[in-house]
XYZ file of C-alpha atoms in Angstrom:
449
model
C -13.801 21.564 -14.332
C -12.382 18.154 -15.267
C -13.605 15.389 -12.977
C -10.876 13.960 -10.785
C -10.528 10.208 -11.149
C -7.133 9.660 -9.502
C -6.864 9.550 -5.728
C -3.776 8.958 -3.595
C -3.461 5.420 -4.950
C -4.703 5.334 -8.521
C -8.315 5.238 -9.686
C -10.605 3.374 -7.322
C -14.337 2.797 -6.987
C -17.234 0.371 -7.205
C -16.467 -2.041 -10.043
C -19.017 -1.807 -12.848
C -20.458 1.221 -11.073
C -17.906 4.016 -10.713
C -15.156 1.982 -12.352
C -16.531 0.599 -15.607
C -14.952 -1.317 -18.465
C -15.389 1.779 -20.620
C -13.503 3.956 -18.129
C -10.726 1.359 -17.775
C -10.309 1.236 -21.556
C -10.339 5.026 -21.910
C -7.827 5.519 -19.083
C -5.489 2.985 -20.675
C -5.646 4.690 -24.070
C -5.031 8.088 -22.472
C -2.130 6.724 -20.415
C -0.521 5.317 -23.562
C -0.849 8.666 -25.331
C 0.490 10.716 -22.417
C 3.510 8.476 -21.860
C 4.231 8.386 -25.586
C 4.217 12.181 -25.804
C 6.401 12.382 -22.699
C 9.028 10.458 -24.658
C 8.651 7.213 -22.704
C 8.144 5.155 -25.897
C 10.651 6.971 -28.067
C 12.703 4.823 -30.429
C 11.100 1.453 -29.714
C 7.841 -0.461 -29.795
C 6.252 0.078 -26.383
C 5.112 -2.704 -24.099
C 3.249 -2.888 -20.814
C 2.746 -5.473 -18.091
C -0.679 -5.974 -16.512
C -1.439 -7.778 -13.244
C -4.461 -8.078 -10.979
C -5.633 -9.283 -7.604
C -8.238 -12.011 -7.114
C -11.436 -9.937 -7.398
C -13.847 -11.328 -9.953
C -14.207 -7.851 -11.466
C -10.494 -7.887 -12.233
C -11.174 -10.273 -15.083
C -13.329 -7.909 -17.146
C -11.295 -4.850 -16.137
C -8.120 -6.619 -17.246
C -9.724 -7.297 -20.624
C -10.679 -3.625 -20.944
C -7.210 -2.361 -20.002
C -5.576 -4.756 -22.442
C -7.955 -3.695 -25.203
C -7.185 -0.046 -24.581
C -3.420 -0.500 -24.546
C -3.299 -2.804 -27.560
C -5.581 -0.533 -29.577
C -3.101 2.288 -28.875
C -0.229 0.216 -30.253
C 1.189 -1.057 -26.951
C 2.228 -4.707 -26.639
C 0.928 -6.292 -23.430
C 2.374 -9.019 -21.212
C -0.264 -10.516 -18.921
C 1.125 -11.321 -15.472
C -2.082 -12.833 -14.063
C -2.766 -12.729 -10.319
C 0.231 -11.069 -8.682
C 0.809 -8.644 -5.772
C 1.133 -4.960 -6.620
C 4.846 -4.958 -5.666
C 5.309 -7.930 -7.989
C 3.889 -5.928 -10.879
C 6.161 -3.017 -9.920
C 9.195 -5.311 -9.762
C 8.489 -6.870 -13.158
C 7.790 -3.471 -14.722
C 11.354 -2.586 -13.765
C 13.051 -5.936 -14.362
C 11.473 -6.559 -17.757
C 12.106 -3.002 -18.903
C 8.400 -2.337 -19.491
C 7.313 1.156 -20.436
C 4.187 0.895 -18.326
C 2.835 -1.273 -15.535
C -0.841 -1.642 -14.675
C -2.234 -3.211 -11.498
C -5.926 -3.901 -11.057
C -6.705 -3.855 -7.348
C -8.553 -1.931 -4.667
C -6.028 -3.105 -2.067
C -7.728 -3.457 1.350
C -11.138 -2.219 0.136
C -14.149 -4.580 0.144
C -14.545 -6.994 -2.773
C -17.118 -4.976 -4.788
C -14.532 -2.197 -5.265
C -11.652 -2.314 -7.679
C -8.957 0.045 -8.880
C -6.361 0.806 -11.524
C -2.807 1.742 -10.631
C -0.430 2.885 -13.373
C 3.309 2.486 -12.961
C 5.921 4.279 -15.037
C 9.114 2.735 -16.350
C 11.223 1.456 -13.466
C 8.145 0.442 -11.478
C 7.563 3.918 -10.079
C 4.113 5.357 -9.389
C 3.050 8.088 -11.792
C 3.485 11.611 -10.460
C 0.545 13.997 -10.064
C 1.302 15.844 -13.300
C 1.109 12.681 -15.400
C -2.109 11.587 -13.697
C -3.692 14.951 -14.396
C -2.541 14.772 -18.010
C -4.188 11.340 -18.374
C -7.474 12.694 -17.045
C -7.333 15.640 -19.428
C -6.783 13.343 -22.415
C -9.716 11.028 -21.685
C -11.922 10.286 -24.711
C -10.164 12.686 -27.038
C -10.126 12.101 -30.781
C -7.052 10.169 -31.900
C -5.487 8.443 -34.865
C -5.784 4.704 -34.336
C -2.991 2.390 -35.507
C -3.980 -0.361 -37.906
C -2.539 -3.585 -39.261
C 0.763 -4.432 -37.610
C 0.643 -1.189 -35.657
C -1.758 -2.543 -33.038
C -0.390 -4.116 -29.892
C 0.157 -7.818 -29.390
C -0.920 -9.657 -26.219
C 0.693 -12.664 -24.555
C 0.753 -14.307 -21.147
C 3.939 -14.128 -19.096
C 3.927 -17.609 -17.574
C 7.044 -17.099 -15.429
C 5.874 -13.922 -13.678
C 5.203 -15.525 -10.295
C 8.446 -17.520 -10.331
C 10.539 -14.448 -11.170
C 8.956 -12.357 -8.423
C 9.177 -15.058 -5.739
C 12.793 -15.729 -6.674
C 13.580 -12.060 -6.203
C 11.970 -11.996 -2.751
C 13.907 -15.025 -1.547
C 17.177 -13.570 -2.857
C 16.893 -10.550 -0.546
C 17.247 -12.677 2.614
C 20.811 -13.697 3.446
C 20.110 -15.969 6.432
C 17.949 -19.134 6.218
C 14.812 -18.776 8.309
C 14.927 -22.396 9.470
C 13.157 -23.094 12.754
C 10.811 -20.097 12.734
C 7.126 -21.030 12.761
C 4.987 -18.532 10.899
C 1.274 -18.083 10.243
C 0.624 -16.056 7.095
C -2.812 -14.541 6.416
C -3.026 -14.006 2.652
C -6.376 -12.139 2.750
C -7.729 -14.408 -0.021
C -5.838 -12.027 -2.258
C -3.002 -11.592 -4.697
C -0.367 -13.143 -2.401
C -2.241 -16.385 -1.791
C 0.380 -18.290 -3.769
C 3.337 -15.910 -3.796
C 3.391 -15.312 -0.020
C 3.622 -18.906 1.215
C 6.048 -19.840 -1.583
C 8.422 -17.009 -0.701
C 8.471 -17.687 3.044
C 8.843 -21.431 2.594
C 11.547 -20.844 -0.010
C 13.454 -18.743 2.533
C 13.330 -21.611 5.037
C 10.443 -20.753 7.342
C 7.865 -23.253 8.610
C 4.675 -21.702 7.245
C 0.986 -22.202 7.905
C -1.043 -20.247 5.361
C -4.588 -19.130 6.184
C -7.126 -17.366 3.965
C -5.187 -18.515 0.913
C -8.031 -20.021 -1.131
C -9.437 -17.088 -3.126
C -12.643 -17.598 -5.075
C -13.046 -14.140 -6.594
C -15.481 -12.833 -3.994
C -13.858 -13.560 -0.595
C -10.903 -11.163 -0.816
C -10.444 -9.190 2.446
C -13.632 -10.773 3.814
C -13.026 -10.916 7.566
C -9.331 -11.534 7.029
C -6.055 -9.864 6.120
C -4.448 -6.755 7.548
C -7.790 -5.089 8.361
C -9.140 -8.082 10.342
C -6.471 -9.578 12.602
C -8.604 -11.743 14.917
C -8.297 -14.960 12.903
C -4.539 -14.499 12.570
C -4.209 -13.994 16.313
C -6.247 -17.142 16.963
C -4.184 -19.195 14.517
C -0.870 -18.070 16.033
C -2.008 -18.976 19.540
C -3.535 -22.280 18.443
C -0.443 -23.369 16.483
C 2.054 -22.059 19.014
C 3.687 -20.106 16.211
C 6.534 -17.666 16.729
C 4.888 -14.911 14.709
C 2.004 -14.159 12.382
C 1.782 -11.790 9.421
C -1.318 -10.411 7.716
C -1.253 -9.052 4.174
C -3.941 -7.054 2.403
C -5.650 -7.848 -0.894
C -2.801 -6.739 -3.139
C -0.048 -7.504 -0.595
C 1.570 -4.085 -0.536
C 1.117 -3.856 3.226
C 1.856 -6.117 6.192
C 0.898 -6.133 9.858
C 1.984 -8.708 12.427
C 1.110 -10.367 15.717
C 3.689 -11.713 18.137
C 3.714 -15.162 19.737
C 1.289 -13.984 22.434
C -1.172 -12.569 19.911
C -0.293 -8.907 20.457
C -0.658 -6.720 17.359
C 2.562 -5.264 15.947
C 1.653 -2.365 13.681
C 3.477 -0.627 10.860
C 5.223 1.838 13.159
C 6.672 -0.983 15.244
C 7.699 -2.970 12.168
C 9.353 0.135 10.749
C 11.211 0.660 14.030
C 12.482 -2.949 14.004
C 13.714 -2.677 10.416
C 15.241 0.769 10.956
C 17.380 -0.498 13.816
C 18.372 -3.532 11.773
C 19.508 -1.432 8.818
C 21.278 1.037 11.109
C 23.318 -1.762 12.684
C 24.221 -3.055 9.218
C 25.276 0.420 8.073
C 22.582 0.316 5.375
C 20.141 2.933 6.672
C 20.750 5.792 4.252
C 21.565 9.033 6.082
C 20.575 7.285 9.330
C 17.018 8.427 8.621
C 13.647 6.739 8.217
C 10.670 8.282 6.411
C 7.231 8.102 8.048
C 3.972 10.034 7.853
C 2.247 12.456 10.176
C 0.058 9.534 11.283
C 3.019 7.773 12.875
C 2.703 7.385 16.614
C 4.657 9.828 18.762
C 6.183 6.822 20.486
C 7.785 5.825 17.169
C 9.322 9.255 16.680
C 10.649 9.298 20.226
C 12.113 5.779 19.963
C 13.896 6.539 16.713
C 15.456 9.684 18.082
C 16.657 7.812 21.164
C 18.277 5.267 18.822
C 20.055 8.007 16.895
C 17.776 7.674 13.877
C 16.291 10.737 12.201
C 12.614 10.783 11.231
C 11.399 12.589 8.123
C 7.595 12.925 8.182
C 5.350 13.393 5.153
C 1.671 13.667 4.329
C -0.326 10.455 4.682
C -0.007 8.138 1.686
C 2.748 5.825 0.569
C 3.220 7.902 -2.586
C 4.429 10.809 -0.418
C 6.727 8.511 1.532
C 8.100 7.214 -1.768
C 8.561 10.738 -3.100
C 10.561 11.822 -0.051
C 12.698 8.682 -0.235
C 13.400 9.170 -3.919
C 14.213 12.878 -3.698
C 16.521 12.569 -0.680
C 17.938 9.087 -1.243
C 16.539 7.403 1.864
C 16.421 3.604 2.019
C 13.528 2.929 4.408
C 10.093 4.411 4.860
C 6.555 3.420 5.681
C 3.185 3.964 7.257
C 1.463 2.821 10.414
C -0.972 0.887 8.188
C 1.806 -1.501 7.208
C 3.115 -0.039 3.961
C 6.873 -0.495 4.335
C 9.207 0.500 1.507
C 12.729 -0.908 1.371
C 14.242 0.874 -1.596
C 17.250 -1.448 -1.784
C 14.857 -4.182 -2.917
C 11.593 -2.605 -4.095
C 10.059 0.495 -5.642
C 6.879 0.305 -3.572
C 5.539 -1.161 -0.345
C 5.816 -4.948 -0.310
C 4.109 -6.960 2.423
C 5.878 -10.243 1.681
C 9.263 -8.521 1.572
C 8.492 -6.846 4.890
C 7.608 -10.171 6.517
C 10.797 -11.769 5.197
C 13.013 -9.045 6.637
C 11.296 -9.045 10.018
C 11.895 -12.807 10.090
C 15.500 -12.228 9.053
C 15.926 -9.848 11.999
C 14.450 -12.453 14.337
C 16.777 -15.146 12.953
C 19.840 -12.900 13.149
C 19.267 -11.739 16.726
C 17.545 -14.828 18.147
C 14.961 -12.466 19.658
C 11.194 -12.704 19.486
C 9.170 -10.133 17.601
C 7.647 -9.070 20.904
C 11.095 -8.291 22.250
C 12.205 -6.515 19.074
C 9.030 -4.406 18.921
C 9.491 -3.249 22.510
C 11.988 -0.702 21.195
C 9.036 1.716 21.094
C 6.164 2.407 23.449
C 2.987 3.465 21.690
C 1.127 6.478 22.969
C -2.596 5.562 23.085
C -3.997 6.421 19.672
C -7.619 6.369 18.542
C -8.744 6.632 14.928
C -12.402 7.307 14.109
C -13.594 7.159 10.500
C -16.551 9.416 9.709
C -18.397 8.255 6.568
C -21.128 10.003 4.603
C -19.593 13.481 4.763
C -18.219 15.987 2.266
C -14.512 15.325 2.767
C -13.567 18.164 0.407
C -14.634 20.690 3.088
C -12.731 19.044 5.945
C -9.874 21.551 5.857
C -12.075 24.600 5.326
C -14.937 24.429 7.828
C -14.491 27.061 10.535
C -16.575 25.223 13.141
C -14.517 22.049 12.710
C -11.281 24.040 12.938
C -12.442 25.753 16.130
C -13.384 22.417 17.708
C -9.945 20.992 16.895
C -8.224 24.045 18.351
C -10.248 23.782 21.570
C -9.389 20.093 22.035
C -5.698 20.738 21.293
C -5.634 23.452 23.934
C -7.135 21.026 26.450
C -4.436 18.431 25.688
C -1.843 21.120 26.442
C 0.988 19.435 24.555
C 0.425 15.975 26.032
C -0.980 14.573 22.773
C -1.933 15.552 19.263
C -4.858 15.631 16.835
C -4.882 14.933 13.119
C -8.003 15.361 11.016
C -7.788 14.494 7.323
C -9.918 13.345 4.411
C -9.200 9.863 3.091
C -7.512 9.769 -0.299
C -9.243 6.551 -1.356
C -12.645 6.497 0.396
C -15.500 9.002 1.027
C -14.682 9.452 4.698
C -12.897 11.837 7.054
C -10.420 10.337 9.525
C -10.063 11.757 13.044
C -6.893 10.609 14.815
C -6.129 11.517 18.421
C -3.176 10.641 20.663
C -3.401 11.305 24.391
C -1.915 10.059 27.689
C -4.750 7.535 28.119
C -6.934 5.663 25.656
C -10.115 6.899 27.338
C -8.984 10.481 26.935
C -8.004 9.932 23.297
C -11.320 8.227 22.520
C -13.319 10.977 24.176
C -11.601 13.665 22.115
C -11.926 11.641 18.913
C -15.629 10.951 19.417
C -16.411 14.583 20.198
C -14.580 15.759 17.072
C -16.165 13.038 14.952
C -19.560 14.328 16.064
C -18.673 17.848 14.969
C -17.415 16.582 11.602
C -20.546 14.488 11.123
C -22.807 17.457 11.853
C -20.897 20.119 9.911
C -19.939 18.159 6.815
C -23.016 15.986 6.345
C -23.953 15.393 2.713
C-alpha cells in the first residue's frame, strides 16, 4: 500500500525528520508531472509561485521545492515570506499554473509543511493528491538545456497582496484602535501594513520573527498576551493570527475571546444585510457550536455543515456557490475576495462591520450564545482506529444517552497531528468536561500505541 503523505492540509511533519529536502523535491517533481498530464500546462511554458512562512526550515525546503520544479521544466517565481492566502491570491492573479506554500500553520516551529495550490489558487482535490503520491520517485525524462525552469524573485509580491486586502474594505477604519498578534509568522509585515493602510490605529505584537519563535506562546493558539495588550492599551479590539495567517481569532475590548463561530456569525449578518450572502446561507463544520447554528437560524440564515477541515468548507462553497464559510478555529473564507481562509482579510471585515455600525465587537458577537464546549486532545494513540473501536463507540453512545438531547459529542482523529479530538457540548461546562475527560480516558486506553 502506498504511504499516505497528504493530510487534510497538505503534507506536514517534523522538518528534516518526516519532511526532508529529498521528499520536498520529489513531491514537487511529481506535482509538476501530474498537473502536466492533467492538461494544466498545455500550450504554454508552465510557471509556479512559491512562498513560505518564517520557519528556519522553510529556507532549505524552499530550495528543494524550487529545484524539483525547475528540474521538471517549470519556471518559478519566489514570493518570499508571505501568508498562505497571499500565495493563493498571487497564484490566481498572476495566472500561475501551480502555487506552493511552505508552512505548518499553527504547529510548533520544528514542524513544517507543503501545500500545493492549483491554477486559480484552489487547493488540490483528493484525486490529484493521491496521483502525486503514486508518482513519487518514478523514472522520468528530464528536460535539458533551455527546457529546464528559470527562477526569479517576485519583489512586488507583498505590495500586490496588501493592496488587494486594503481594496476590499470600502469604509476607512479611522479611529479604531487595534492590537494585532502576528504570531512571529508570515503576516508579521503584511498584517500591520494592511490594517494601517485601511485606516486603523494598529499596535503590532509578536511581529519580529527570527526563524525559531513562530507560534511560540503567541498567535491564535495562545491568546493571553493579546488579551493583556488590549487591556493595557485600552484598545477597541485585538486579533490573533496563526503562523501562516490563514486563520484569525479575536478578543473584545474587555479581553473576552471571540472565536471563529462568533466571527462567522458577525460576518454572516453583515453580508445578509448587504444582500451579499449567497443563498442566505453560511457554511460551517460539525465542530461549530450549537449556539452558532441556533443564532443563524433565528436570523434567517441557513447553515450548511461539513466535515472538519477548511478544504471541506471550501468544497461545499465552491459546489453550491456560497459566499461565506468557516471554522470555529478561525478559518474564515470570503469567496468574494479570496480562495482560502485569510486571517488578515477576516480582521479587516470585522473592523469594517464595527466602523459601519458603530458597535463594539462585544456587542456584535452577542448575536450568539455559546453552549459550553470542551475539547480534549488525546495524543499518543492510533487515530486510524478511532472510528472502528467498539469499546469507544459504546462509551460514546452511553454518554450521548445520558445527555438526552441536551448536548452533543464529536470524536474525530486530527487530519494534521497524531491525536484524537474529543469534543463535548453540554448545559454546563462542568458536565461537558466530565463527559470529555471520561471519553478521553477510554480513547487513551483503547487506542494506545
